[in-house]
């Protein structure tokens, strides 16, 4: 069964600090992995998309890594800001006929001043 | 350039009623997907529409149905509402031409079933 597991479930850090969120997946065959940011009550917004051949991708203060061998990804946030408070969702795509997306349950990040 | 717009933003229904949610995709997008997101959970795929036909469907009962119009907008209908249908319903649009099926999400419709 295709699954995406994220850890931790929730995280609280001080403004200005760095943090790393984890994503493990069992989706097969793998097509790409995406990280989304979802503010409370809003729709998810794409941060990064990585294919099998990419092992790192940055979007400003967000850097995602991918290890396709161990089926793990991480999202590193540098110099956190209050506006980074949100849920971060890892999504893995499989392409077997039609593309299918498997969503993780997300990590709830809270930045405190 | 308008993104994905959904309506209504919030609504309250009672058990057994029917609801229709609407979605206008981002300009240039031709594919619409619907997701159900329960509180504290990740989005669950309901179905996807392309060229006015349902192309993929997740593990949802027939009470959930949809439609896509010639202008690519879409509706999600849920019949015989249950308490468990309370959730944020997200619409996401994409373009078949871009290959990666990159989704643009709307802000969602928050459905509460009493």
mmCIF file of N, CA and C in Angstrom, chain B residues 11-90:
data_model
loop_
_atom_site.group_PDB
_atom_site.id
_atom_site.type_symbol
_atom_site.label_atom_id
_atom_site.label_comp_id
_atom_site.label_asym_id
_atom_site.label_seq_id
_atom_site.Cartn_x
_atom_site.Cartn_y
_atom_site.Cartn_z
ATOM 1 N N UNK B 11 -20.058 26.619 4.682
ATOM 2 C CA UNK B 11 -21.480 26.310 4.681
ATOM 3 C C UNK B 11 -21.787 25.254 5.733
ATOM 4 N N UNK B 12 -23.017 25.333 6.207
ATOM 5 C CA UNK B 12 -23.482 24.404 7.230
ATOM 6 C C UNK B 12 -24.715 23.686 6.702
ATOM 7 N N UNK B 13 -24.701 22.369 6.806
ATOM 8 C CA UNK B 13 -25.814 21.541 6.365
ATOM 9 C C UNK B 13 -26.187 20.579 7.482
ATOM 10 N N UNK B 14 -27.342 19.951 7.334
ATOM 11 C CA UNK B 14 -27.742 18.924 8.275
ATOM 12 C C UNK B 14 -27.684 17.552 7.609
ATOM 13 N N UNK B 15 -27.631 16.535 8.438
ATOM 14 C CA UNK B 15 -27.549 15.163 7.920
ATOM 15 C C UNK B 15 -28.676 14.871 6.935
ATOM 16 N N UNK B 16 -28.344 14.193 5.854
ATOM 17 C CA UNK B 16 -29.330 13.818 4.858
ATOM 18 C C UNK B 16 -29.498 14.830 3.744
ATOM 19 N N UNK B 17 -29.012 16.055 3.979
ATOM 20 C CA UNK B 17 -29.136 17.062 2.925
ATOM 21 C C UNK B 17 -28.116 16.814 1.817
ATOM 22 N N UNK B 18 -28.225 17.638 0.785
ATOM 23 C CA UNK B 18 -27.322 17.570 -0.357
ATOM 24 C C UNK B 18 -26.580 18.904 -0.461
ATOM 25 N N UNK B 19 -25.350 18.843 -0.985
ATOM 26 C CA UNK B 19 -24.563 20.060 -1.116
ATOM 27 C C UNK B 19 -23.860 20.080 -2.475
ATOM 28 N N UNK B 20 -23.711 21.278 -3.020
ATOM 29 C CA UNK B 20 -22.955 21.473 -4.262
ATOM 30 C C UNK B 20 -21.871 22.508 -4.023
ATOM 31 N N UNK B 21 -20.641 22.134 -4.318
ATOM 32 C CA UNK B 21 -19.496 23.034 -4.192
ATOM 33 C C UNK B 21 -18.979 23.339 -5.592
ATOM 34 N N UNK B 22 -18.480 24.561 -5.766
ATOM 35 C CA UNK B 22 -18.074 24.993 -7.095
ATOM 36 C C UNK B 22 -16.611 25.410 -7.142
ATOM 37 N N UNK B 23 -16.027 25.256 -8.325
ATOM 38 C CA UNK B 23 -14.601 25.543 -8.495
ATOM 39 C C UNK B 23 -14.351 26.102 -9.886
ATOM 40 N N UNK B 24 -13.610 27.204 -9.938
ATOM 41 C CA UNK B 24 -13.131 27.735 -11.208
ATOM 42 C C UNK B 24 -11.623 27.566 -11.254
ATOM 43 N N UNK B 25 -11.105 26.868 -12.255
ATOM 44 C CA UNK B 25 -9.666 26.595 -12.274
ATOM 45 C C UNK B 25 -8.847 27.826 -12.635
ATOM 46 N N UNK B 26 -7.567 27.720 -12.398
ATOM 47 C CA UNK B 26 -6.634 28.772 -12.786
ATOM 48 C C UNK B 26 -6.663 28.923 -14.298
ATOM 49 N N UNK B 27 -6.491 30.159 -14.766
ATOM 50 C CA UNK B 27 -6.476 30.423 -16.193
ATOM 51 C C UNK B 27 -5.417 29.565 -16.884
ATOM 52 N N UNK B 28 -5.831 28.887 -17.964
ATOM 53 C CA UNK B 28 -4.896 28.035 -18.692
ATOM 54 C C UNK B 28 -4.903 26.583 -18.264
ATOM 55 N N UNK B 29 -5.575 26.294 -17.161
ATOM 56 C CA UNK B 29 -5.649 24.913 -16.675
ATOM 57 C C UNK B 29 -6.914 24.244 -17.195
ATOM 58 N N UNK B 30 -6.807 22.928 -17.486
ATOM 59 C CA UNK B 30 -7.940 22.216 -18.063
ATOM 60 C C UNK B 30 -8.377 21.005 -17.229
ATOM 61 N N UNK B 31 -7.670 20.735 -16.157
ATOM 62 C CA UNK B 31 -7.947 19.554 -15.330
ATOM 63 C C UNK B 31 -8.273 19.996 -13.911
ATOM 64 N N UNK B 32 -9.314 19.423 -13.353
ATOM 65 C CA UNK B 32 -9.735 19.774 -11.998
ATOM 66 C C UNK B 32 -9.790 18.519 -11.136
ATOM 67 N N UNK B 33 -9.193 18.596 -9.968
ATOM 68 C CA UNK B 33 -9.227 17.500 -8.996
ATOM 69 C C UNK B 33 -9.870 17.999 -7.715
ATOM 70 N N UNK B 34 -10.575 17.129 -7.058
ATOM 71 C CA UNK B 34 -11.221 17.458 -5.783
ATOM 72 C C UNK B 34 -10.630 16.601 -4.674
ATOM 73 N N UNK B 35 -10.447 17.230 -3.505
ATOM 74 C CA UNK B 35 -9.890 16.556 -2.341
ATOM 75 C C UNK B 35 -10.743 16.874 -1.115
ATOM 76 N N UNK B 36 -10.791 15.908 -0.214
ATOM 77 C CA UNK B 36 -11.428 16.103 1.083
ATOM 78 C C UNK B 36 -10.343 16.098 2.148
ATOM 79 N N UNK B 37 -10.341 17.123 2.994
ATOM 80 C CA UNK B 37 -9.333 17.201 4.045
ATOM 81 C C UNK B 37 -10.009 17.332 5.404
ATOM 82 N N UNK B 38 -9.976 16.264 6.168
ATOM 83 C CA UNK B 38 -10.509 16.307 7.528
ATOM 84 C C UNK B 38 -9.519 17.050 8.419
ATOM 85 N N UNK B 39 -10.001 17.533 9.520
ATOM 86 C CA UNK B 39 -9.180 18.320 10.441
ATOM 87 C C UNK B 39 -7.954 17.529 10.887
ATOM 88 N N UNK B 40 -6.780 18.109 10.707
ATOM 89 C CA UNK B 40 -5.547 17.463 11.150
ATOM 90 C C UNK B 40 -5.048 16.360 10.243
ATOM 91 N N UNK B 41 -5.676 16.193 9.093
ATOM 92 C CA UNK B 41 -5.286 15.137 8.157
ATOM 93 C C UNK B 41 -4.805 15.732 6.845
ATOM 94 N N UNK B 42 -4.161 14.904 6.046
ATOM 95 C CA UNK B 42 -3.789 15.333 4.705
ATOM 96 C C UNK B 42 -4.976 15.196 3.764
ATOM 97 N N UNK B 43 -4.942 15.881 2.645
ATOM 98 C CA UNK B 43 -6.038 15.775 1.667
ATOM 99 C C UNK B 43 -6.186 14.352 1.127
ATOM 100 N N UNK B 44 -7.427 13.936 0.947
ATOM 101 C CA UNK B 44 -7.741 12.631 0.352
ATOM 102 C C UNK B 44 -8.374 12.871 -1.014
ATOM 103 N N UNK B 45 -7.865 12.195 -2.018
ATOM 104 C CA UNK B 45 -8.310 12.383 -3.400
ATOM 105 C C UNK B 45 -9.720 11.838 -3.591
ATOM 106 N N UNK B 46 -10.594 12.682 -4.167
ATOM 107 C CA UNK B 46 -11.967 12.242 -4.441
ATOM 108 C C UNK B 46 -12.077 11.810 -5.904
ATOM 109 N N UNK B 47 -11.856 12.733 -6.808
ATOM 110 C CA UNK B 47 -11.851 12.426 -8.241
ATOM 111 C C UNK B 47 -11.227 13.558 -9.032
ATOM 112 N N UNK B 48 -10.986 13.256 -10.311
ATOM 113 C CA UNK B 48 -10.373 14.210 -11.218
ATOM 114 C C UNK B 48 -11.192 14.272 -12.508
ATOM 115 N N UNK B 49 -11.355 15.485 -13.037
ATOM 116 C CA UNK B 49 -12.089 15.691 -14.274
ATOM 117 C C UNK B 49 -11.194 16.323 -15.329
ATOM 118 N N UNK B 50 -11.346 15.801 -16.518
ATOM 119 C CA UNK B 50 -10.637 16.342 -17.679
ATOM 120 C C UNK B 50 -11.521 16.132 -18.880
ATOM 121 N N UNK B 51 -11.626 17.128 -19.725
ATOM 122 C CA UNK B 51 -12.495 17.061 -20.907
ATOM 123 C C UNK B 51 -13.904 16.610 -20.537
ATOM 124 N N UNK B 52 -14.379 17.176 -19.423
ATOM 125 C CA UNK B 52 -15.766 16.985 -18.971
ATOM 126 C C UNK B 52 -16.081 15.543 -18.562
ATOM 127 N N UNK B 53 -15.041 14.747 -18.359
ATOM 128 C CA UNK B 53 -15.271 13.370 -17.925
ATOM 129 C C UNK B 53 -14.464 13.052 -16.667
ATOM 130 N N UNK B 54 -15.015 12.200 -15.831
ATOM 131 C CA UNK B 54 -14.281 11.739 -14.653
ATOM 132 C C UNK B 54 -13.193 10.781 -15.118
ATOM 133 N N UNK B 55 -11.927 11.113 -14.816
ATOM 134 C CA UNK B 55 -10.796 10.329 -15.313
ATOM 135 C C UNK B 55 -10.218 9.401 -14.253
ATOM 136 N N UNK B 56 -10.251 9.838 -13.014
ATOM 137 C CA UNK B 56 -9.752 9.032 -11.910
ATOM 138 C C UNK B 56 -10.688 9.228 -10.738
ATOM 139 N N UNK B 57 -10.733 8.209 -9.876
ATOM 140 C CA UNK B 57 -11.571 8.322 -8.697
ATOM 141 C C UNK B 57 -10.870 7.676 -7.523
ATOM 142 N N UNK B 58 -10.958 8.338 -6.381
ATOM 143 C CA UNK B 58 -10.425 7.772 -5.155
ATOM 144 C C UNK B 58 -11.453 6.878 -4.493
ATOM 145 N N UNK B 59 -11.188 6.516 -3.252
ATOM 146 C CA UNK B 59 -12.039 5.582 -2.531
ATOM 147 C C UNK B 59 -13.179 6.308 -1.827
ATOM 148 N N UNK B 60 -14.075 6.871 -2.599
ATOM 149 C CA UNK B 60 -15.234 7.585 -2.064
ATOM 150 C C UNK B 60 -16.505 6.970 -2.634
ATOM 151 N N UNK B 61 -17.571 6.948 -1.821
ATOM 152 C CA UNK B 61 -18.829 6.315 -2.279
ATOM 153 C C UNK B 61 -19.490 7.130 -3.374
ATOM 154 N N UNK B 62 -20.499 6.509 -3.975
ATOM 155 C CA UNK B 62 -21.218 7.148 -5.085
ATOM 156 C C UNK B 62 -21.993 8.385 -4.656
ATOM 157 N N UNK B 63 -22.118 8.610 -3.353
ATOM 158 C CA UNK B 63 -22.770 9.838 -2.885
ATOM 159 C C UNK B 63 -21.995 11.074 -3.346
ATOM 160 N N UNK B 64 -20.731 10.857 -3.644
ATOM 161 C CA UNK B 64 -19.881 11.945 -4.130
ATOM 162 C C UNK B 64 -19.872 11.882 -5.661
ATOM 163 N N UNK B 65 -20.338 12.927 -6.284
ATOM 164 C CA UNK B 65 -20.346 12.994 -7.735
ATOM 165 C C UNK B 65 -19.887 14.361 -8.188
ATOM 166 N N UNK B 66 -19.550 14.462 -9.439
ATOM 167 C CA UNK B 66 -19.039 15.728 -9.926
ATOM 168 C C UNK B 66 -19.420 15.992 -11.363
ATOM 169 N N UNK B 67 -18.962 17.131 -11.793
ATOM 170 C CA UNK B 67 -19.234 17.531 -13.174
ATOM 171 C C UNK B 67 -18.185 18.544 -13.570
ATOM 172 N N UNK B 68 -17.806 18.535 -14.849
ATOM 173 C CA UNK B 68 -16.949 19.588 -15.387
ATOM 174 C C UNK B 68 -17.643 20.197 -16.589
ATOM 175 N N UNK B 69 -17.598 21.491 -16.675
ATOM 176 C CA UNK B 69 -18.292 22.232 -17.728
ATOM 177 C C UNK B 69 -17.315 22.572 -18.857
ATOM 178 N N UNK B 70 -17.864 22.977 -20.015
ATOM 179 C CA UNK B 70 -16.979 23.296 -21.159
ATOM 180 C C UNK B 70 -15.942 24.371 -20.845
ATOM 181 N N UNK B 71 -16.224 25.255 -19.895
ATOM 182 C CA UNK B 71 -15.247 26.302 -19.545
ATOM 183 C C UNK B 71 -14.244 25.806 -18.498
ATOM 184 N N UNK B 72 -14.225 24.511 -18.237
ATOM 185 C CA UNK B 72 -13.308 23.825 -17.317
ATOM 186 C C UNK B 72 -13.690 23.963 -15.841
ATOM 187 N N UNK B 73 -14.673 24.782 -15.511
ATOM 188 C CA UNK B 73 -15.099 24.860 -14.114
ATOM 189 C C UNK B 73 -15.740 23.534 -13.705
ATOM 190 N N UNK B 74 -15.874 23.351 -12.411
ATOM 191 C CA UNK B 74 -16.317 22.044 -11.935
ATOM 192 C C UNK B 74 -17.214 22.183 -10.720
ATOM 193 N N UNK B 75 -18.020 21.198 -10.498
ATOM 194 C CA UNK B 75 -18.848 21.104 -9.300
ATOM 195 C C UNK B 75 -18.613 19.762 -8.612
ATOM 196 N N UNK B 76 -18.705 19.793 -7.296
ATOM 197 C CA UNK B 76 -18.689 18.582 -6.487
ATOM 198 C C UNK B 76 -20.030 18.510 -5.779
ATOM 199 N N UNK B 77 -20.726 17.403 -5.939
ATOM 200 C CA UNK B 77 -22.005 17.185 -5.286
ATOM 201 C C UNK B 77 -21.872 16.051 -4.277
ATOM 202 N N UNK B 78 -22.442 16.280 -3.110
ATOM 203 C CA UNK B 78 -22.474 15.221 -2.101
ATOM 204 C C UNK B 78 -23.925 15.054 -1.655
ATOM 205 N N UNK B 79 -24.450 13.852 -1.802
ATOM 206 C CA UNK B 79 -25.822 13.551 -1.410
ATOM 207 C C UNK B 79 -25.858 12.861 -0.056
ATOM 208 N N UNK B 80 -27.041 12.905 0.567
ATOM 209 C CA UNK B 80 -27.270 12.183 1.829
ATOM 210 C C UNK B 80 -26.130 12.406 2.804
ATOM 211 N N UNK B 81 -25.890 13.656 3.133
ATOM 212 C CA UNK B 81 -24.757 14.043 3.959
ATOM 213 C C UNK B 81 -24.723 13.295 5.295
ATOM 214 N N UNK B 82 -23.517 12.922 5.679
ATOM 215 C CA UNK B 82 -23.255 12.296 6.975
ATOM 216 C C UNK B 82 -22.395 13.232 7.809
ATOM 217 N N UNK B 83 -22.414 13.013 9.123
ATOM 218 C CA UNK B 83 -21.579 13.843 10.001
ATOM 219 C C UNK B 83 -20.114 13.775 9.577
ATOM 220 N N UNK B 84 -19.688 12.609 9.133
ATOM 221 C CA UNK B 84 -18.301 12.389 8.733
ATOM 222 C C UNK B 84 -17.896 13.106 7.464
ATOM 223 N N UNK B 85 -18.865 13.715 6.781
ATOM 224 C CA UNK B 85 -18.530 14.476 5.576
ATOM 225 C C UNK B 85 -18.032 15.870 5.917
ATOM 226 N N UNK B 86 -18.099 16.234 7.181
ATOM 227 C CA UNK B 86 -17.594 17.535 7.607
ATOM 228 C C UNK B 86 -16.094 17.600 7.341
ATOM 229 N N UNK B 87 -15.680 18.580 6.557
ATOM 230 C CA UNK B 87 -14.272 18.671 6.160
ATOM 231 C C UNK B 87 -14.055 19.929 5.335
ATOM 232 N N UNK B 88 -12.790 20.174 5.024
ATOM 233 C CA UNK B 88 -12.428 21.203 4.055
ATOM 234 C C UNK B 88 -12.340 20.523 2.695
ATOM 235 N N UNK B 89 -13.083 21.014 1.720
ATOM 236 C CA UNK B 89 -13.061 20.429 0.383
ATOM 237 C C UNK B 89 -12.215 21.336 -0.503
ATOM 238 N N UNK B 90 -11.157 20.746 -1.013
ATOM 239 C CA UNK B 90 -10.197 21.492 -1.821
ATOM 240 C C UNK B 90 -10.344 21.138 -3.291
#
